[in-house]
Each structure stands twice: as structure tokens, then as C-alpha cells.
PDB file of C-alpha atoms in Angstrom:
ATOM      1  CA  MET A   1       0.000   0.000   0.000  1.00 71.00           C
ATOM      2  CA  GLU A   2       1.406   3.360  -1.033  1.00 92.00           C
ATOM      3  CA  MET A   3       0.615   6.815   0.270  1.00 95.00           C
ATOM      4  CA  GLN A   4      -0.566   7.869  -3.189  1.00 95.00           C
ATOM      5  CA  GLN A   5      -3.189   5.117  -3.167  1.00 96.00           C
ATOM      6  CA  ILE A   6      -4.419   6.360   0.200  1.00 96.00           C
ATOM      7  CA  ARG A   7      -4.630   9.914  -1.169  1.00 97.00           C
ATOM      8  CA  TYR A   8      -6.681   8.629  -4.103  1.00 97.00           C
ATOM      9  CA  PHE A   9      -8.976   6.746  -1.726  1.00 97.00           C
ATOM     10  CA  LEU A  10      -9.477   9.872   0.373  1.00 98.00           C
ATOM     11  CA  ALA A  11     -10.267  11.911  -2.742  1.00 98.00           C
ATOM     12  CA  VAL A  12     -12.974   9.412  -3.708  1.00 98.00           C
ATOM     13  CA  ALA A  13     -14.352   9.474  -0.164  1.00 98.00           C
ATOM     14  CA  GLU A  14     -14.452  13.283  -0.172  1.00 98.00           C
ATOM     15  CA  THR A  15     -16.058  13.700  -3.589  1.00 98.00           C
ATOM     16  CA  LEU A  16     -18.161  10.508  -3.590  1.00 98.00           C
ATOM     17  CA  ASN A  17     -17.414  10.347  -7.302  1.00 97.00           C
ATOM     18  CA  PHE A  18     -14.582   8.575  -9.129  1.00 98.00           C
ATOM     19  CA  THR A  19     -14.514  11.014 -12.049  1.00 97.00           C
ATOM     20  CA  ARG A  20     -14.303  14.112  -9.841  1.00 98.00           C
ATOM     21  CA  ALA A  21     -11.725  12.431  -7.612  1.00 98.00           C
ATOM     22  CA  ALA A  22      -9.595  11.618 -10.650  1.00 98.00           C
ATOM     23  CA  GLU A  23      -9.791  15.234 -11.816  1.00 98.00           C
ATOM     24  CA  LYS A  24      -8.830  16.412  -8.327  1.00 97.00           C
ATOM     25  CA  CYS A  25      -5.810  14.061  -8.328  1.00 97.00           C
ATOM     26  CA  ASN A  26      -4.872  14.962 -11.916  1.00 98.00           C
ATOM     27  CA  ILE A  27      -5.022  11.373 -13.164  1.00 98.00           C
ATOM     28  CA  SER A  28      -7.350   9.459 -15.460  1.00 98.00           C
ATOM     29  CA  GLN A  29     -10.394   7.755 -14.008  1.00 98.00           C
ATOM     30  CA  PRO A  30      -9.260   4.233 -15.054  1.00 98.00           C
ATOM     31  CA  ALA A  31      -5.898   4.797 -13.343  1.00 97.00           C
ATOM     32  CA  LEU A  32      -7.692   5.920 -10.191  1.00 98.00           C
ATOM     33  CA  THR A  33      -9.912   2.848 -10.288  1.00 97.00           C
ATOM     34  CA  ARG A  34      -6.881   0.552 -10.639  1.00 97.00           C
ATOM     35  CA  ALA A  35      -5.145   2.246  -7.696  1.00 96.00           C
ATOM     36  CA  ILE A  36      -8.221   1.826  -5.491  1.00 95.00           C
ATOM     37  CA  LYS A  37      -8.609  -1.788  -6.603  1.00 95.00           C
ATOM     38  CA  ALA A  38      -4.969  -2.461  -5.655  1.00 93.00           C
ATOM     39  CA  LEU A  39      -5.762  -1.517  -2.056  1.00 90.00           C
TER      40      LEU A  39
END
């Protein structure tokens, strides 16, 4: 587990939306989904 994955998870929890969380983290939505899945 990496800190970046935790940051992504927190962004999803804050926004309640994967697309908005990905925009907030400046990554693509599929990359965000893969990072969350890896947790």
C-alpha cells in the first residue's frame, strides 16, 4: 500500500465520485480505479 493510493482513496471518499476524484488528483479515471482496486 502506497501513500498515493491512500490519497486517491481519500479523494474518492471526499467527492463521492470517481470522475471528480480523478480530476482532483490529476489522473485518469481508469488509473484511479486501478489504484483503489490495488488496495
